[in-house]
PDB file of C-alpha atoms in Angstrom:
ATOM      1  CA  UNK A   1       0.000   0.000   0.000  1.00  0.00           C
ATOM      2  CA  UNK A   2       1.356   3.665  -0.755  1.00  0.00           C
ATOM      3  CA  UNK A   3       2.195   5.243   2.271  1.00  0.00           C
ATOM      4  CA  UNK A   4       3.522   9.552   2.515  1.00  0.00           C
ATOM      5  CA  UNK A   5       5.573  10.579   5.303  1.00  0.00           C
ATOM      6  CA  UNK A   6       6.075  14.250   6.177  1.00  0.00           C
ATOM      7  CA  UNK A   7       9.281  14.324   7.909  1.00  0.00           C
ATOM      8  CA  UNK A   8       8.924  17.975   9.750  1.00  0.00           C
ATOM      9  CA  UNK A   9       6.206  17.279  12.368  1.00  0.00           C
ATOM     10  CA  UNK A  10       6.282  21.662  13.170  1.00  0.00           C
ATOM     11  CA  UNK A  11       8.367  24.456  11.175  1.00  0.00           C
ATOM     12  CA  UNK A  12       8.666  27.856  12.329  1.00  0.00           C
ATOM     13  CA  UNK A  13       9.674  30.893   9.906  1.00  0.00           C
ATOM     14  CA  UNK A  14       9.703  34.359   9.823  1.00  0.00           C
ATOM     15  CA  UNK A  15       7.214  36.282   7.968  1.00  0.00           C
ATOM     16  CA  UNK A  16       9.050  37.239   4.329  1.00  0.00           C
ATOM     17  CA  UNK A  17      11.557  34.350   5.073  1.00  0.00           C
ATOM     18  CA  UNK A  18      11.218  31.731   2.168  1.00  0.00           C
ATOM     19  CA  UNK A  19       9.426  28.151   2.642  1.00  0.00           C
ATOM     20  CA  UNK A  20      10.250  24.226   1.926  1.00  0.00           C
ATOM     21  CA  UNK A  21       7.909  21.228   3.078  1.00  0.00           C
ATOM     22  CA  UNK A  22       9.298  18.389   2.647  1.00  0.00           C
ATOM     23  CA  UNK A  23       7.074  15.025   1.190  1.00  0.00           C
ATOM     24  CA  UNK A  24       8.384  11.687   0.550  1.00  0.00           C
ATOM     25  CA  UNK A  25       6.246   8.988  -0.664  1.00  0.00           C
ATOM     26  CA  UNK A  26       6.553   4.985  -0.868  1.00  0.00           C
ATOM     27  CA  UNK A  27       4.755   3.480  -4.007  1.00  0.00           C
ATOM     28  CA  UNK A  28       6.102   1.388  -7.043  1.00  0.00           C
ATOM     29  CA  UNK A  29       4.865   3.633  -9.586  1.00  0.00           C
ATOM     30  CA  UNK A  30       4.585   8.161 -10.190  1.00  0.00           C
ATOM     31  CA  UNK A  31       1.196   8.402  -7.950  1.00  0.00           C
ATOM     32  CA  UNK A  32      -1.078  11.184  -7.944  1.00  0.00           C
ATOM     33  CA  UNK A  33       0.243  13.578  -5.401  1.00  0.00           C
ATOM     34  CA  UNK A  34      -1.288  16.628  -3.577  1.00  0.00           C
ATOM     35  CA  UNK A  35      -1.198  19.391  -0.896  1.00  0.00           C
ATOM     36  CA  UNK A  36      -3.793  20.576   0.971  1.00  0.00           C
ATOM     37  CA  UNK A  37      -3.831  23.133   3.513  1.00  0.00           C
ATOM     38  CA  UNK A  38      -5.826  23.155   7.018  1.00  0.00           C
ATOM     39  CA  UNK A  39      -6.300  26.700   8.462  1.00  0.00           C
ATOM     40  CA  UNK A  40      -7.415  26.324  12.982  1.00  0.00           C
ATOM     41  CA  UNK A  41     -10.804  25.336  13.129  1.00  0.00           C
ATOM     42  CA  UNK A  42     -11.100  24.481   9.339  1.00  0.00           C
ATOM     43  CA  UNK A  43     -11.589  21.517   6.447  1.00  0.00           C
ATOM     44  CA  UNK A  44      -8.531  20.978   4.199  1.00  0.00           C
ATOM     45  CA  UNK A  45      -8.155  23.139   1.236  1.00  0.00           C
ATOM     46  CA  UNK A  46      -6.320  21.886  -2.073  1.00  0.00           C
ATOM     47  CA  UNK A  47      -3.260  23.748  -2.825  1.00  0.00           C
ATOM     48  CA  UNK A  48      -1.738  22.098  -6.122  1.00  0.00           C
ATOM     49  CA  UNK A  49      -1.562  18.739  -7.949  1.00  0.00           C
ATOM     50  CA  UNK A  50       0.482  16.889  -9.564  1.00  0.00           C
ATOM     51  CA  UNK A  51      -0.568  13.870 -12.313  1.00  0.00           C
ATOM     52  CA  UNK A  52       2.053  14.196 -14.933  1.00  0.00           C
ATOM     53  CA  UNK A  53       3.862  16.085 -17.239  1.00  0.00           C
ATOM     54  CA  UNK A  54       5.999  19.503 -16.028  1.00  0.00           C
ATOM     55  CA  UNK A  55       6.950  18.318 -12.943  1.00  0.00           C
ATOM     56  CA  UNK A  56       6.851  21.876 -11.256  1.00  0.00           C
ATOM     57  CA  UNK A  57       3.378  22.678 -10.365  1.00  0.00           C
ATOM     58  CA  UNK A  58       2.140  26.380  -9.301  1.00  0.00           C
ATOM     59  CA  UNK A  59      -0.788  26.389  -7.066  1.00  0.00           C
ATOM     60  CA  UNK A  60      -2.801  28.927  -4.927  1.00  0.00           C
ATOM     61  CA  UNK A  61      -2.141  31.265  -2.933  1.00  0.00           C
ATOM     62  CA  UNK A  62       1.532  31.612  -4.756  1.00  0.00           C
ATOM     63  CA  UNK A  63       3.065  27.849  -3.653  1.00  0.00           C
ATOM     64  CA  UNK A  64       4.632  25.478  -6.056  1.00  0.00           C
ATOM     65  CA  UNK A  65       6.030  22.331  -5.623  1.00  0.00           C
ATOM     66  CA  UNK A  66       7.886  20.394  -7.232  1.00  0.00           C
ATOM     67  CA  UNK A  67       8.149  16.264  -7.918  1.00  0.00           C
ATOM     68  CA  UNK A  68      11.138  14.504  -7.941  1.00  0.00           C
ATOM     69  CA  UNK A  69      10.972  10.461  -9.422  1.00  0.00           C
ATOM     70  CA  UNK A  70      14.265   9.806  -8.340  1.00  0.00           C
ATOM     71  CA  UNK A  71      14.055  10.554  -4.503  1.00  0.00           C
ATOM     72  CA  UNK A  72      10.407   9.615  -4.470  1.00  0.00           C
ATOM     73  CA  UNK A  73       9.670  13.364  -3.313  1.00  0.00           C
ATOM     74  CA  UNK A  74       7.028  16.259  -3.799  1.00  0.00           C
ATOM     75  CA  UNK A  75       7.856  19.082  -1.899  1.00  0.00           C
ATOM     76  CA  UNK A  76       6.141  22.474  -1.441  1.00  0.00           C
ATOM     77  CA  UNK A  77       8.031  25.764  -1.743  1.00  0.00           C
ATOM     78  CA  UNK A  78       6.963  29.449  -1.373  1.00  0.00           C
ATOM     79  CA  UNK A  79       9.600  32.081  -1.951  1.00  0.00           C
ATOM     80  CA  UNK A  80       7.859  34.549   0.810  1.00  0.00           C
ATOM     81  CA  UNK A  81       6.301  33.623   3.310  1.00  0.00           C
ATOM     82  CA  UNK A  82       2.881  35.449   4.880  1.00  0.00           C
ATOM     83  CA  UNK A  83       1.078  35.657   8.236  1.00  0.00           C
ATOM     84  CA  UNK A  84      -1.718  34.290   6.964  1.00  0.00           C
ATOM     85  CA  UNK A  85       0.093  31.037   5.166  1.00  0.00           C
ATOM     86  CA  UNK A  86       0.089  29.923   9.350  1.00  0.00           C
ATOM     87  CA  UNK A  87      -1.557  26.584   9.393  1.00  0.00           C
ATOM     88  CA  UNK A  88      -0.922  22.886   9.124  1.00  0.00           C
ATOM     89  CA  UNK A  89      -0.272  21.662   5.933  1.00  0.00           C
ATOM     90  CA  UNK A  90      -0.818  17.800   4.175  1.00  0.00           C
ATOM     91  CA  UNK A  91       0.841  15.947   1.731  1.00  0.00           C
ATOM     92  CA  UNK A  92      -1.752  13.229  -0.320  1.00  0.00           C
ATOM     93  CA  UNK A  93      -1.207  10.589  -2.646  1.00  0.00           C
ATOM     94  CA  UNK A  94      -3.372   8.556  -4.509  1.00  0.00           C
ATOM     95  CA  UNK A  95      -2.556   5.321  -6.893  1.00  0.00           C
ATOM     96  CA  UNK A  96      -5.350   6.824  -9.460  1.00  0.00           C
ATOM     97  CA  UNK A  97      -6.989   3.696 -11.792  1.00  0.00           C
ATOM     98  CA  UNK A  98      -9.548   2.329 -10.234  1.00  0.00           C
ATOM     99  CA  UNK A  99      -8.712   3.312  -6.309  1.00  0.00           C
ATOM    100  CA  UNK A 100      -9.790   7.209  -6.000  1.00  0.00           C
ATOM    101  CA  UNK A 101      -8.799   7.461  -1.939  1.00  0.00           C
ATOM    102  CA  UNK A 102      -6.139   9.580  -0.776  1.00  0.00           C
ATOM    103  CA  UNK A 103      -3.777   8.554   1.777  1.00  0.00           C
ATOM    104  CA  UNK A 104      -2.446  11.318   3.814  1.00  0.00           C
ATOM    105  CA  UNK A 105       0.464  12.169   5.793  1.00  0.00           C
ATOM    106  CA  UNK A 106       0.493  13.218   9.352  1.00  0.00           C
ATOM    107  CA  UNK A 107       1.094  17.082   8.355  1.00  0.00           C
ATOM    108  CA  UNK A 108       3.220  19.840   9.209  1.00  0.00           C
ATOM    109  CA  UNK A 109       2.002  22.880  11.466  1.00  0.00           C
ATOM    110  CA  UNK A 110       3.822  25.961  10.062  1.00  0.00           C
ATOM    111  CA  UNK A 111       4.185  28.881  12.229  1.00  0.00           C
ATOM    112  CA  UNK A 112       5.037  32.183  10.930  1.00  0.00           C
ATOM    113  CA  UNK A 113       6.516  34.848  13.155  1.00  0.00           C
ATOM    114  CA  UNK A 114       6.202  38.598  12.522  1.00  0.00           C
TER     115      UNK A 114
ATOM    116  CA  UNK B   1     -21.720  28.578  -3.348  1.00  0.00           C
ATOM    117  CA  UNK B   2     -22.272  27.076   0.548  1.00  0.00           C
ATOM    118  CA  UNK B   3     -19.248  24.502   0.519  1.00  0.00           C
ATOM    119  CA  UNK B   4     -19.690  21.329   2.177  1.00  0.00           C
ATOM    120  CA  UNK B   5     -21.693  21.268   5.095  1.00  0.00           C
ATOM    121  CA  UNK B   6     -21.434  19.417   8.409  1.00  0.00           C
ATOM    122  CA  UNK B   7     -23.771  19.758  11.361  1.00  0.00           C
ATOM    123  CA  UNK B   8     -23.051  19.778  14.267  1.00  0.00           C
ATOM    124  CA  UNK B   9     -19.449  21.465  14.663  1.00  0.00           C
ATOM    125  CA  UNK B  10     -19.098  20.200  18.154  1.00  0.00           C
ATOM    126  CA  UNK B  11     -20.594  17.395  20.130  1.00  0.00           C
ATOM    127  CA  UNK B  12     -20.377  15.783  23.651  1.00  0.00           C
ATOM    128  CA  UNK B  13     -21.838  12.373  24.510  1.00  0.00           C
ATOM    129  CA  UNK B  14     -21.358  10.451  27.018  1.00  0.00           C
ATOM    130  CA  UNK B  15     -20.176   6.107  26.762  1.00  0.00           C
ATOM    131  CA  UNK B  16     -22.729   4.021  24.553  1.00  0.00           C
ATOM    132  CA  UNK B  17     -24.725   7.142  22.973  1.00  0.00           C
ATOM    133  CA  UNK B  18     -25.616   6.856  19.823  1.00  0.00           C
ATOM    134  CA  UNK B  19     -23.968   9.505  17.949  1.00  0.00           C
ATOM    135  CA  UNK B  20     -25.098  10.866  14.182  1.00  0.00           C
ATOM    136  CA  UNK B  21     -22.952  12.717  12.588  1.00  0.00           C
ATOM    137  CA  UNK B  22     -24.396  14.959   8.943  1.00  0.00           C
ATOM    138  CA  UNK B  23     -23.091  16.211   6.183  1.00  0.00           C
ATOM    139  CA  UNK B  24     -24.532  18.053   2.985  1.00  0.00           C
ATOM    140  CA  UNK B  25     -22.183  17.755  -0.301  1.00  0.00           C
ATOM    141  CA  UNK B  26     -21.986  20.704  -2.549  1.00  0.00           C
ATOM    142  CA  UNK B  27     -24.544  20.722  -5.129  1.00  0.00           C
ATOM    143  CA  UNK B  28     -23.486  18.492  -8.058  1.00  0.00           C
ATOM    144  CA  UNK B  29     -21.084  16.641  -6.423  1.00  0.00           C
ATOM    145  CA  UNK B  30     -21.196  12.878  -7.028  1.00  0.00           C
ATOM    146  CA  UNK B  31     -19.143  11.679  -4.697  1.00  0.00           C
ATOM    147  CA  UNK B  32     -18.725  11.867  -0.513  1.00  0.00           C
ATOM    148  CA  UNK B  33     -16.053  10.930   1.877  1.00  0.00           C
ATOM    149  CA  UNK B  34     -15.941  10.589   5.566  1.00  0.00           C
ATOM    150  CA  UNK B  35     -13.020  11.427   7.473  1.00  0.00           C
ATOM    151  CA  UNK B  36     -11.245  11.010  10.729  1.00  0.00           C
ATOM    152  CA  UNK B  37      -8.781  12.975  11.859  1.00  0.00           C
ATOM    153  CA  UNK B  38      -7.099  11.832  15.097  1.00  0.00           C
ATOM    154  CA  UNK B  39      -3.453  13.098  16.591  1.00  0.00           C
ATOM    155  CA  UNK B  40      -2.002   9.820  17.068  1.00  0.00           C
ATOM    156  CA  UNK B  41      -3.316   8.744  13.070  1.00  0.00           C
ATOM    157  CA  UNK B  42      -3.851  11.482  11.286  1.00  0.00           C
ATOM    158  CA  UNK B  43      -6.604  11.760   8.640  1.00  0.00           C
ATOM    159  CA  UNK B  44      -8.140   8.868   7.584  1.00  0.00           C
ATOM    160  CA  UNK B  45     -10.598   7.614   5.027  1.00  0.00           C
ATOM    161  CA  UNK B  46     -13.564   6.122   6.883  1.00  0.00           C
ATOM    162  CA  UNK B  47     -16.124   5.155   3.928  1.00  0.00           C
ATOM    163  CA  UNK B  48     -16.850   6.973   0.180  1.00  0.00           C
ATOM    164  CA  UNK B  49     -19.836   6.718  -2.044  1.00  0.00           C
ATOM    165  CA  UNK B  50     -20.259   7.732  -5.533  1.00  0.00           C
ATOM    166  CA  UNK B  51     -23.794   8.425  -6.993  1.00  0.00           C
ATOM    167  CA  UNK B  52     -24.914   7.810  -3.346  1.00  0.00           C
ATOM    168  CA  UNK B  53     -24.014   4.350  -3.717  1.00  0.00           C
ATOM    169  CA  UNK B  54     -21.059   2.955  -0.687  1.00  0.00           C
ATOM    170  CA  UNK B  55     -18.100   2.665  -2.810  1.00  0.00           C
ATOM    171  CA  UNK B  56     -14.979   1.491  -0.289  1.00  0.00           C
ATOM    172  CA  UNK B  57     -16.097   1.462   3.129  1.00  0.00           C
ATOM    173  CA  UNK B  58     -12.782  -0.448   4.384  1.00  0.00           C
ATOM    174  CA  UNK B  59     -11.584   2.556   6.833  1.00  0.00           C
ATOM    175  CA  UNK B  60     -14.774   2.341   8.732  1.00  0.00           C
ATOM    176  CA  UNK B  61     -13.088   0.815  12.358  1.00  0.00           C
ATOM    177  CA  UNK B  62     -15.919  -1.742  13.344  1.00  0.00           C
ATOM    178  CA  UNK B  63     -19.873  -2.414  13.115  1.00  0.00           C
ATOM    179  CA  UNK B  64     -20.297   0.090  15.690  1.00  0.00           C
ATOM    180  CA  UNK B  65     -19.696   2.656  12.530  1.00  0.00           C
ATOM    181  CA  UNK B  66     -22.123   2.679  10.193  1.00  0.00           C
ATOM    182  CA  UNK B  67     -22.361   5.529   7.184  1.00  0.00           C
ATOM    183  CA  UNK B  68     -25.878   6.411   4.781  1.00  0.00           C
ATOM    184  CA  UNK B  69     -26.619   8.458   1.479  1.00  0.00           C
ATOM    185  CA  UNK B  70     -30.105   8.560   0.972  1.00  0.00           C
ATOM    186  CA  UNK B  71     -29.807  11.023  -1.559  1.00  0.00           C
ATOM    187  CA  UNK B  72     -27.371  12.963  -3.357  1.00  0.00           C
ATOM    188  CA  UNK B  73     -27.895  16.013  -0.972  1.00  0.00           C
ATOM    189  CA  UNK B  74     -27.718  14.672   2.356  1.00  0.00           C
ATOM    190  CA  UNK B  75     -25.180  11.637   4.118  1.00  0.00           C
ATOM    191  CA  UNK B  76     -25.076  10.416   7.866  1.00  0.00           C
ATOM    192  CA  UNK B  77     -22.299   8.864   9.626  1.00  0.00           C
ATOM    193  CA  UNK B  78     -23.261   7.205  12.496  1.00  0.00           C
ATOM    194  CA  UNK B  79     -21.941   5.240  15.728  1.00  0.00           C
ATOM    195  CA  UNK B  80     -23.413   3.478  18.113  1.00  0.00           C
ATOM    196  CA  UNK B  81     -22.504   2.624  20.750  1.00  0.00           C
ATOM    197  CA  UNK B  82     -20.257   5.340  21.254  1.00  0.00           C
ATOM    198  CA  UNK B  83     -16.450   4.866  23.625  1.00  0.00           C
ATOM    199  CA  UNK B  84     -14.073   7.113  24.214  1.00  0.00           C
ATOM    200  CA  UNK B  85     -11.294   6.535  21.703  1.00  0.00           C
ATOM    201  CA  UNK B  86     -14.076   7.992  18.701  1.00  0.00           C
ATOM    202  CA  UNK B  87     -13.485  11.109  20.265  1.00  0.00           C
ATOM    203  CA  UNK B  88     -11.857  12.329  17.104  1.00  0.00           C
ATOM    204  CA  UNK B  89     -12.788  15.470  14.705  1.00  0.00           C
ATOM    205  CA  UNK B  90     -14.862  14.094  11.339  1.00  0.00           C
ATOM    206  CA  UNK B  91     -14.581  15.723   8.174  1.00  0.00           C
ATOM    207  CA  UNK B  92     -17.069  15.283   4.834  1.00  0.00           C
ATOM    208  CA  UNK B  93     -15.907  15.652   1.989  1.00  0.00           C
ATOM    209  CA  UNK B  94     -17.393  16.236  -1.793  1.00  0.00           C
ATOM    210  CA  UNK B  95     -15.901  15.722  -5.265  1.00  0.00           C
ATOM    211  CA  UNK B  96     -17.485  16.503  -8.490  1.00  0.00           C
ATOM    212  CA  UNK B  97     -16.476  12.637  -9.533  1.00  0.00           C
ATOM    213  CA  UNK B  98     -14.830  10.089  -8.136  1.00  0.00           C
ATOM    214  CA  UNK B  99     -11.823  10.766 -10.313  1.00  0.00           C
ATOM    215  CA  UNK B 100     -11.186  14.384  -9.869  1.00  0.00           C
ATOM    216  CA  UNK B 101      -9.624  13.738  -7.172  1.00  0.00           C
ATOM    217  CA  UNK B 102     -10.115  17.263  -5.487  1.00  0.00           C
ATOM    218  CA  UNK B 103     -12.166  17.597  -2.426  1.00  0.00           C
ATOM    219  CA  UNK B 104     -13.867  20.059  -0.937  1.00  0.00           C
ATOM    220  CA  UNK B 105     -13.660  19.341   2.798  1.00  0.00           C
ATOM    221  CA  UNK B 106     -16.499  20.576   5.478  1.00  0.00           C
ATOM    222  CA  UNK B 107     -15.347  22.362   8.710  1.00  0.00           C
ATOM    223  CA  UNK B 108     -15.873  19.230  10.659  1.00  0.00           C
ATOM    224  CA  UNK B 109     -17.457  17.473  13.217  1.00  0.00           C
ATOM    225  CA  UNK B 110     -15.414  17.928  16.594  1.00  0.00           C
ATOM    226  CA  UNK B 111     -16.866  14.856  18.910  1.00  0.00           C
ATOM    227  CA  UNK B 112     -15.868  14.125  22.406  1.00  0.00           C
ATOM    228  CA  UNK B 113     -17.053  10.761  23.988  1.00  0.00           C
ATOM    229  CA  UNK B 114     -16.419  10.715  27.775  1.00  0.00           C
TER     230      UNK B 114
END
């Protein structure tokens, strides 16, 4: 079974300081990866995607990751980092065919400090 | 457009109440997840459905769980009896199809079973 690991349980920067979170993944073949973000008190909200092709991906609210075959990684990156971009933040994965579920990892809070 | 909706955001029970647990997709989604989101396992995929109809329902922990779409516009997740270690914040989720892969998550259901 395909299994995501976010190494960085908590990450604190400071505000205008630039981002990485990191995302490693364990599955035989290129899954379908994601990012969502969960604001306190909120439901997760998508951030980017990744299926094929260019394997940097912009998303909202100015992140982009990028996937990497050979070290089974998809990390997120934002060059300047806001306030508001405090929150806890999940990698997904899913195998795509037939199976549509998304396995995620255990997330990374990200505090930003003024 | 309303988002997913989840009702109610908090709830307290006591040991071996039946809890119920609803959620209304966004309008013209097909498909509906039910999450768990726990500190010691993260988020986790309870039970989907797709044209109302229980897809995978392999995450749901025991009989004690059991998960309904009547209709397109409305889905239930209920236990009964209730313990302690359900105590755990449950998220619904909607996607257009099964196969678009993103998910438009509720605010959640924060439940506490002493």
């Amino acid at each position: 079974a395909q299994s995501v690991t976010q190494p960085d349980i908590h990450i604190t920067v400071s505000e205008g300081a630039s981002l990485e979170l990191r995302c490693n993944y364990s599955y035989g073949a290129t899954p379908y990866l994601f990012w969502y973000v969960q604001s306190p008190g909120q439901g997760l909200q998508l951030l980017l995607k990744y299926f094929s092709g260019d394997t940097l991906v912009q998303g909202i609210k100015g992140f982009e990751a990028e996937f990497k075959r050979s070290q089974s990684s998809f990390n997120l990156r934002k060059p300047s980092v806001h306030w508001s971009d405090a929150a806890e933040y999940f990698c997904a994965v899913a195998i795509g065919g037939s199976n549509y579920k998304l396995t995620f990892g255990k997330g990374t809070l990200l505090t930003v400090n003024p | 457009d309303a988002g997913v909706i989840q009702s109610p955001r908090h709830e307290v029970t006591e040991m071996g109440q039946e809890v119920t647990l609803r959620c209304k997709p966004i309008s013209g989604h097909n498909s509906l997840f039910w999450y768990r989101q726990t500190m010691m396992r993260g988020l986790e995929l309870l039970i989907y459905f797709n044209n109302n109809v229980p897809i995978d329902d392999s995450g749901m922990p025991e009989d004690r769980f059991s998960a309904k779409m009547p209709n397109a516009s409305f889905s239930t997740l209920k236990i009964q009896p209730s313990e302690p270690r359900d105590s755990a914040v449950y998220f619904c989720a909607s996607s257009l199809t099964e196969d678009s892969y993103e998910q438009y998550f509720g605010p959640g259901t924060r439940l506490t079973v002493t």
